[in-house]
Structure formats: C-alpha cells, structure tokens
mmCIF file of C-alpha atoms in Angstrom:
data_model
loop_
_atom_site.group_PDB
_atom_site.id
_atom_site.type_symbol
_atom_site.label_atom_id
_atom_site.label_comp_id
_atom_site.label_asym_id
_atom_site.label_seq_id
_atom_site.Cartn_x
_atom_site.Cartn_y
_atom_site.Cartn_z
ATOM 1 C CA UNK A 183 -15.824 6.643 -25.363
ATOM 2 C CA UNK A 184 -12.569 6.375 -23.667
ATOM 3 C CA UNK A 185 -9.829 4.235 -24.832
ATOM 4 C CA UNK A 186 -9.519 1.520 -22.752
ATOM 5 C CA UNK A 187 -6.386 1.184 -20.902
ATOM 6 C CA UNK A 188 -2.902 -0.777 -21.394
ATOM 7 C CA UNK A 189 0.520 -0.783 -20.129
ATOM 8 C CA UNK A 190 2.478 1.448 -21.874
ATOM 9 C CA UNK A 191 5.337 -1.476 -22.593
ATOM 10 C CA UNK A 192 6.167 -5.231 -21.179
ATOM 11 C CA UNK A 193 9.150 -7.173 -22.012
ATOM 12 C CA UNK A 194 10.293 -10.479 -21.576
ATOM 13 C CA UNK A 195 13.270 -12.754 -22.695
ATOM 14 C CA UNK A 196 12.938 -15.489 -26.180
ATOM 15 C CA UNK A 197 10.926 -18.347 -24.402
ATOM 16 C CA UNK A 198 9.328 -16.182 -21.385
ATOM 17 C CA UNK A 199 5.948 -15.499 -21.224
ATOM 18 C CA UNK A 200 4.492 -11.998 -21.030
ATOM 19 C CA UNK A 201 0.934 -10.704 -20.067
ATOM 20 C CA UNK A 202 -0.687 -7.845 -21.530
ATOM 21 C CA UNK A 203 -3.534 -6.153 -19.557
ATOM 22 C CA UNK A 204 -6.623 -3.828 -20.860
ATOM 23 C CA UNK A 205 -8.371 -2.538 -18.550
ATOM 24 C CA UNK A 206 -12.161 -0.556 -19.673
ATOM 25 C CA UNK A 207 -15.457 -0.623 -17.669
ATOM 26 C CA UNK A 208 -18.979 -1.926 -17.213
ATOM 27 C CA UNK A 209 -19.737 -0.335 -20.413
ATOM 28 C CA UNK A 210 -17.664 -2.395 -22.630
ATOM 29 C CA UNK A 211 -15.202 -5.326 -21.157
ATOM 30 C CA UNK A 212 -17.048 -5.280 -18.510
ATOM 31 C CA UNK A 213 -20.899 -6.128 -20.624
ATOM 32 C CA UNK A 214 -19.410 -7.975 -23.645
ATOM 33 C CA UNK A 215 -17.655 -10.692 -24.718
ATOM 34 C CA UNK A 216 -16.760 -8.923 -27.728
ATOM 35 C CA UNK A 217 -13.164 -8.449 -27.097
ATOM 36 C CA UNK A 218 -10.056 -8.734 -29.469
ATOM 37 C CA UNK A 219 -6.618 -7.948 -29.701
ATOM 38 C CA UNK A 220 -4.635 -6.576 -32.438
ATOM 39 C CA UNK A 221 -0.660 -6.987 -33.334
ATOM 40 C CA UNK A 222 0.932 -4.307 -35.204
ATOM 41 C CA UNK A 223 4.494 -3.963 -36.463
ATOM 42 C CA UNK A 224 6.022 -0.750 -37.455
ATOM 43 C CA UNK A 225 4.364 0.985 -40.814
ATOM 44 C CA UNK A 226 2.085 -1.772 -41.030
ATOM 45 C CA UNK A 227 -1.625 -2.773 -40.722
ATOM 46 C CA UNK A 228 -2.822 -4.779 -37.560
ATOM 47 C CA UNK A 229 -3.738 -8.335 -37.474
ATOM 48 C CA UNK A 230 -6.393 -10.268 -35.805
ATOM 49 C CA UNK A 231 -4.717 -12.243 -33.068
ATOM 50 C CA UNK A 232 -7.865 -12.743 -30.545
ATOM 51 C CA UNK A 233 -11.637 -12.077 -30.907
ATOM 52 C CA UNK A 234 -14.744 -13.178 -28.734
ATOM 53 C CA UNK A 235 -12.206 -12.602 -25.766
ATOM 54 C CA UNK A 236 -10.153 -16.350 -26.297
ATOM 55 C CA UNK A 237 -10.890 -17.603 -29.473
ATOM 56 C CA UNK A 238 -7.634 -17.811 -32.476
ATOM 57 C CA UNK A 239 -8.356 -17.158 -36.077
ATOM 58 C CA UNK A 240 -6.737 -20.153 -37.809
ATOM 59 C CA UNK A 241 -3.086 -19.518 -38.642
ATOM 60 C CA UNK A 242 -2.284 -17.432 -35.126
ATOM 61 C CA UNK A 243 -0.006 -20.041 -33.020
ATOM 62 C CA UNK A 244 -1.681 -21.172 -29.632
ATOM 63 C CA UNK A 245 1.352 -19.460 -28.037
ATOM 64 C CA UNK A 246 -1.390 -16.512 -27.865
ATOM 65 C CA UNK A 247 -4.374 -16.540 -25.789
ATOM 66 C CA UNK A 248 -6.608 -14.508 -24.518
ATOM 67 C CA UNK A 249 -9.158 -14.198 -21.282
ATOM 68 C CA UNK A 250 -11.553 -11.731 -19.303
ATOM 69 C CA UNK A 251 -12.219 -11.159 -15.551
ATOM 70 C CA UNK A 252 -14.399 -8.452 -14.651
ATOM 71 C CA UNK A 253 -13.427 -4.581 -16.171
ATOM 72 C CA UNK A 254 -10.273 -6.402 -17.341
ATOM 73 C CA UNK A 255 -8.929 -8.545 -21.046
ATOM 74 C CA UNK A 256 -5.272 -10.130 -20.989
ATOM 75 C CA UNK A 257 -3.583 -11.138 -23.771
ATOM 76 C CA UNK A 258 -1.009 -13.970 -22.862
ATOM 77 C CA UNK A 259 2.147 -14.571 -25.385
ATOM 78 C CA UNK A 260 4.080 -17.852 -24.357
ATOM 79 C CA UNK A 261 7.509 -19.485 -25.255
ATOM 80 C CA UNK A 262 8.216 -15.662 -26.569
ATOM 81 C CA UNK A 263 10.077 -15.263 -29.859
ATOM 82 C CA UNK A 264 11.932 -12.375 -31.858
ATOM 83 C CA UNK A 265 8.720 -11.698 -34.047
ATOM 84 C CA UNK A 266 6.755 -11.004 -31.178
ATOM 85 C CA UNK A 267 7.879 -7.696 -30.930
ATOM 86 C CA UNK A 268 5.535 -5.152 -32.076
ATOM 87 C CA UNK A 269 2.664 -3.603 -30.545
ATOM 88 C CA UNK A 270 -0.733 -4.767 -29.194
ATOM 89 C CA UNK A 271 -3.944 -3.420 -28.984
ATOM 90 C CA UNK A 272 -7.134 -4.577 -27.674
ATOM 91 C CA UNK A 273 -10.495 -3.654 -28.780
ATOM 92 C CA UNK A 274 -14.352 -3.755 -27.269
ATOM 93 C CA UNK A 275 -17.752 -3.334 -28.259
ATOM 94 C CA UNK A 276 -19.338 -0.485 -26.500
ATOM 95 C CA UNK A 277 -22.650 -0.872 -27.075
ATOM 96 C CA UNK A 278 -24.881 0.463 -29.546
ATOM 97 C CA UNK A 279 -22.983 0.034 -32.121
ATOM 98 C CA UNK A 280 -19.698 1.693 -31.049
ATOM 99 C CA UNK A 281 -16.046 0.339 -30.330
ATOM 100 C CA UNK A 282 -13.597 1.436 -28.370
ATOM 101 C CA UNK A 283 -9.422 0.142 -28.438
ATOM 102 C CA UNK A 284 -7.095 0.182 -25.741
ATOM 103 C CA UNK A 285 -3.600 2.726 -25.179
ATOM 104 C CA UNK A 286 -1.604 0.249 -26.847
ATOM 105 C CA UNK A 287 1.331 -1.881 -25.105
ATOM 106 C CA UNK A 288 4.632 -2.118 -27.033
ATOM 107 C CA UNK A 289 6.307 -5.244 -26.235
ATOM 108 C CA UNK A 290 10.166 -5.648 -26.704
ATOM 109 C CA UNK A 291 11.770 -9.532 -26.722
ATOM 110 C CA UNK A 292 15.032 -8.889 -25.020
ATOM 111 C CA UNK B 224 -7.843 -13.267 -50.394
ATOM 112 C CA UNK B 225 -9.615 -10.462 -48.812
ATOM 113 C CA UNK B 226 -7.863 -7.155 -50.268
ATOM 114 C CA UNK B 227 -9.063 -3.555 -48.854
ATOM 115 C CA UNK B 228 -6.887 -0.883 -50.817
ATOM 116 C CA UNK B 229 -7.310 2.650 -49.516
ATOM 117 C CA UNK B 230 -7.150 5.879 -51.976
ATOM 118 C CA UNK B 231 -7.657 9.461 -51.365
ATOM 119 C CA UNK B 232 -5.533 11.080 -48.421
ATOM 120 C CA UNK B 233 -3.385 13.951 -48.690
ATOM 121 C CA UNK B 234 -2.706 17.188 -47.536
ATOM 122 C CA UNK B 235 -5.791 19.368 -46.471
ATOM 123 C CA UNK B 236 -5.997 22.720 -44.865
ATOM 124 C CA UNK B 237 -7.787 23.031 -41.616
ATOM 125 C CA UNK B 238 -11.444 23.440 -42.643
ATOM 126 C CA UNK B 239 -10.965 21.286 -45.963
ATOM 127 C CA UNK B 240 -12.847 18.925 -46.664
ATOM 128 C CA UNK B 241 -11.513 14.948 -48.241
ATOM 129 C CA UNK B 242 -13.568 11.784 -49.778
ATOM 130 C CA UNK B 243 -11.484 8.638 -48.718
ATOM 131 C CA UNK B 244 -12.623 5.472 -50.828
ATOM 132 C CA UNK B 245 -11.761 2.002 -50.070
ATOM 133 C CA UNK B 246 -11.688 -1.088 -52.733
ATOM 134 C CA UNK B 247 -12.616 -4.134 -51.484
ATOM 135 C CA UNK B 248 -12.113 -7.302 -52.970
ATOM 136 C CA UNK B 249 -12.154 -11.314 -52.609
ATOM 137 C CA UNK B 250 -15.515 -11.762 -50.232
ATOM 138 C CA UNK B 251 -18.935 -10.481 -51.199
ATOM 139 C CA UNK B 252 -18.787 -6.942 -50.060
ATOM 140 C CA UNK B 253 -22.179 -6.385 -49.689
ATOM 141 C CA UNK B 254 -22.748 -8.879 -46.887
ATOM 142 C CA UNK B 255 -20.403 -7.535 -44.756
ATOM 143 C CA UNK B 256 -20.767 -4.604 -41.714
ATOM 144 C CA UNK B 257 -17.268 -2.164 -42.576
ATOM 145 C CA UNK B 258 -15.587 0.513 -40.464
ATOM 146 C CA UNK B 259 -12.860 3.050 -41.048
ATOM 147 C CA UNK B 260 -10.572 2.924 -38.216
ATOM 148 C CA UNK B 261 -7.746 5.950 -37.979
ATOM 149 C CA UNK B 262 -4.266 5.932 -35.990
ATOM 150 C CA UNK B 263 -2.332 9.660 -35.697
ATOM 151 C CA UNK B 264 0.980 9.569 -35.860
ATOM 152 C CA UNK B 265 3.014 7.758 -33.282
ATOM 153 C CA UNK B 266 -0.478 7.039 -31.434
ATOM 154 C CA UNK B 267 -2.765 4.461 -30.809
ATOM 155 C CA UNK B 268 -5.880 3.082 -32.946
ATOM 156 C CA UNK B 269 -9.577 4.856 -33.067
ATOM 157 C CA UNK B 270 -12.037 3.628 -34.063
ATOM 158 C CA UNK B 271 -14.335 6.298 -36.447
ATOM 159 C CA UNK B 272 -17.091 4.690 -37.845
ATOM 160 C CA UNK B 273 -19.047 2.020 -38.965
ATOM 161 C CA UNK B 274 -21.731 1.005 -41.578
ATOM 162 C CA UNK B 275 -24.051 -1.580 -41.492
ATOM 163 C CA UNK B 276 -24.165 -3.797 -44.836
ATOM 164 C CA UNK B 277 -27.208 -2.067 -46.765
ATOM 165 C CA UNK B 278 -25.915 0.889 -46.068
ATOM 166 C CA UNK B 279 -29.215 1.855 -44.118
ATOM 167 C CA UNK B 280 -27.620 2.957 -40.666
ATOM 168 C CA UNK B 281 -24.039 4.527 -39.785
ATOM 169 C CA UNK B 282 -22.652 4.725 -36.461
ATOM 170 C CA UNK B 283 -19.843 7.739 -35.281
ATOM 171 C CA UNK B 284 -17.270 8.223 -32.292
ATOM 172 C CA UNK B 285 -18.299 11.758 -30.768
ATOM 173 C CA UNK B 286 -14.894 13.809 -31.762
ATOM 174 C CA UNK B 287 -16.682 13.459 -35.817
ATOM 175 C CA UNK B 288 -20.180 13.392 -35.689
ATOM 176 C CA UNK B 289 -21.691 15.825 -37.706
ATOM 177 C CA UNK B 290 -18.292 16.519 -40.016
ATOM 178 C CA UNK B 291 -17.476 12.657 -41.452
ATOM 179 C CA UNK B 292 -20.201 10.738 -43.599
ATOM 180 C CA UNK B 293 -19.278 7.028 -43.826
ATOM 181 C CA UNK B 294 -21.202 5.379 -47.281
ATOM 182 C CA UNK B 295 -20.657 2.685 -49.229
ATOM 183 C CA UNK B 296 -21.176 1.789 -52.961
ATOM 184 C CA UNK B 297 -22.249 -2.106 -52.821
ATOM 185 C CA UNK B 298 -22.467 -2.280 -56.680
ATOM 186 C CA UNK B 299 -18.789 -1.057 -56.985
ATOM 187 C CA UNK B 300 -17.755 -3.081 -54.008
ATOM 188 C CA UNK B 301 -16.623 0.648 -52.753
ATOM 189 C CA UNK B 302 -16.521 1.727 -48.892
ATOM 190 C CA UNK B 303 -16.078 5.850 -48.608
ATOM 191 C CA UNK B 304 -15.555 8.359 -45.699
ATOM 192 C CA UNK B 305 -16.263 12.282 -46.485
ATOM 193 C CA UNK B 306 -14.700 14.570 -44.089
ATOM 194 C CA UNK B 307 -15.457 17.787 -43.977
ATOM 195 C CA UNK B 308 -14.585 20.488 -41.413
ATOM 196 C CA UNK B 309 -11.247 18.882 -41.299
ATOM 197 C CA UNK B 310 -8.819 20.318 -37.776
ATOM 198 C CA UNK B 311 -5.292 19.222 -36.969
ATOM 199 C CA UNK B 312 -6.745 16.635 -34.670
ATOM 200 C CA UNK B 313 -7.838 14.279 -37.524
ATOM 201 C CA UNK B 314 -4.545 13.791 -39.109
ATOM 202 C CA UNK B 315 -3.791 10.601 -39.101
ATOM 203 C CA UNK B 316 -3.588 7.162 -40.996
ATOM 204 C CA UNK B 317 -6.755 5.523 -42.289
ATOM 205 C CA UNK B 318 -7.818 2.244 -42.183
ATOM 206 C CA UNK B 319 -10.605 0.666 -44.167
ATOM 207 C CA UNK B 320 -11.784 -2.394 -41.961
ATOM 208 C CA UNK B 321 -13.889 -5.343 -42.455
ATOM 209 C CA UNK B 322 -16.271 -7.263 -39.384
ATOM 210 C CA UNK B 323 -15.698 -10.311 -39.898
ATOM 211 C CA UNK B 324 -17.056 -12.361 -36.642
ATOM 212 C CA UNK B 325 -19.740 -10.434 -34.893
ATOM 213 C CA UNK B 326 -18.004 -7.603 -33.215
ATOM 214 C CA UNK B 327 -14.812 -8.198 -34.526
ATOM 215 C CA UNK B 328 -12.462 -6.681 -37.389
ATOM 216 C CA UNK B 329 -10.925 -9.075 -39.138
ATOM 217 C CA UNK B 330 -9.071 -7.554 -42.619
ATOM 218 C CA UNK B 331 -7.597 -4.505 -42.345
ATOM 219 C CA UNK B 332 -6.524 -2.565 -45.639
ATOM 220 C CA UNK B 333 -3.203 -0.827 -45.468
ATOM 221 C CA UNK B 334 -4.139 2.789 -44.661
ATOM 222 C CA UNK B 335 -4.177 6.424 -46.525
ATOM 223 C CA UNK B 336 -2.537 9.256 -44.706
ATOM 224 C CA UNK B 337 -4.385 12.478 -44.068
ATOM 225 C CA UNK B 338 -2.400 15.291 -42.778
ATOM 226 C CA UNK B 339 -4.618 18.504 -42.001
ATOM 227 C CA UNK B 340 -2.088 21.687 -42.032
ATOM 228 C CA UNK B 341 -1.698 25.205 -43.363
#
C-alpha cells in the first residue's frame, strides 16, 4: 500500500498546457482501469475531475483529460487558467477492495 | 444535492479513543459503497477505509487495522468511524466519501479534524 507517486509541483503560464504524472505498479495502475484524479484548493474538499482513467463527470471542462500507459496515469490541463491552481491527486484501485492515492502535485499558473 | 457533513473530531490523547459520524443526504444512502478518507496536515490524501452498502464487509489500509471500526447506520442515513488506540500518526483531517462510479469517489464531505496530543 504505497502511495503512488507524483511530481512534487509543475507550472505553466495562462493558456499553456501542463502534464501531471502518477506513477504506481502492476498492482494498481498497472491492473486497473480504475483510476481518478482529484483537484483540491487550499482548506477545501477535493473534487472529481477524472475517473475510469479518461472519462469527465459532467460540469469538469474538456480542458482536463486523462490517460494510462503501463505503471503510469497523466492528467493533462490545457489552455491553463488562474483557477487551475491548486493541487492534484490521483487515485487507484488496489485490488481487493483497497485504494491507494498518489504524493500529490501542486500546480502554480504563473 | 449530495451533502456528507462530518461531526465528531477533536482533541484526543495518544491512546484515546473517538467515534466520527458522517450525515449523508440527497441520494439513497443505503445503495451506496462509502469510505472515510484522511489527509494530515500539510500532506497528501489516504485512503482508510471502506464499507460495502449492507454494511456486511469492511475493508482497512494496514497502518489501522485492528484500532478503527468503519459502520454505518442505513436507517439514519449515518456513516461512522471508531478509533481507538489513537497515536500522533492519525492526526489528521477526515473525509467522509461516497463511490459513486465503480471504483471511484465521487462526493466528498468537508472533513472533521482529529488532532491526537498530550
């Protein structure tokens, strides 16, 4: 049950695009498609922004997607703007019941 | 509107024990798998523990088996944690949770603070 792992912080200019990787192992990326990612601003509770790896709950803007390869998630935010900023965290089934979320990435718009 | 409204943290000496309850509201509780996720200060999410919806199996991350019970009240819509055996190490924020898609958490409630300190 180790948290799976992030970059501590990525930044990127209003407009850029930035990617955020999560990196686990054949025990939960890896052997599920049960990933999501999580935006949290400071004091408050996370949101849904990706789950099943790629899919959007309605009302997140397609500027945020999501995709797997191997060990490894990424969470994409395009055309970056100021509300970005906050931080990200993915999350995995581990099997048998069990989860596991990543470090956490803080991302800063310039 | 899905609402999850957290009650019960505080301040606990090491060895103390806590009940957490959670309050859910605006989706038929009862249907639903729920989790209580925690976050120590300045630090990233963890997930504790989940429950499936008749309350017949529970599921724990290592660092609190054996000292948190997850339960849930499905006639009071009511989601609880009891921690007992409480160290420094659990202090943290938390979360009441809701799967929503398979393998997903969808709602999150707003989080109860539990600091463990003498």
């Amino acid at each position: 049950q180790s948290a799976l792992t992030q970059p501590r912080s990525v930044s990127g200019s209003p407009g850029q695009s930035v990617t955020i990787s999560c990196t686990g192992s054949n025990s939960d990326v890896g052997n599920y498609n049960y990933v999501s990612w999580y935006q949290q601003h400071p004091g408050k509770a996370p949101k849904l922004m990706i789950y099943h790896v790629d899919k959007r709950p309605s009302g997140v803007p397609d500027r945020f997607s999501g995709s797997k390869s191997g060990n490894t998630a990424s969470l994409t935010i395009s055309g970056l703007q100021a509300d970005d900023e906050a931080d990200y965290y993915c999350c995995s089934y581990a099997g048998s019941y069990t989860y596991v979320f990543g470090t956490g990435t803080k991302v800063t718009v310039l | 509107e899905v609402q999850l409204v957290e009650s019960g943290g505080g301040l606990v000496q090491p060895g103390g024990s806590l009940r957490l309850s959670c309050e859910a509201s605006g989706f038929t509780f009862r249907t639903y798998w729920m989790s209580w996720v925690r976050q120590a200060p300045e630090e990233g999410l963890e997930w504790v523990a989940n429950i499936k919806p008749d309350g017949s199996e529970e599921y724990y991350v290592d660092s609190v088996k054996g000292r948190f019970t997850i339960s849930r009240d499905n006639t009071k819509n009511s989601l609880y944690l009891q921690m007992n055996s409480l160290r420094a190490e659990d202090t943290a924020a938390y979360y009441c949770a809701r799967f929503g898609m398979v393998g997903t958490i969808d709602y999150w409630g707003r989080g109860t603070l539990v600091t463990v300190s003498s």
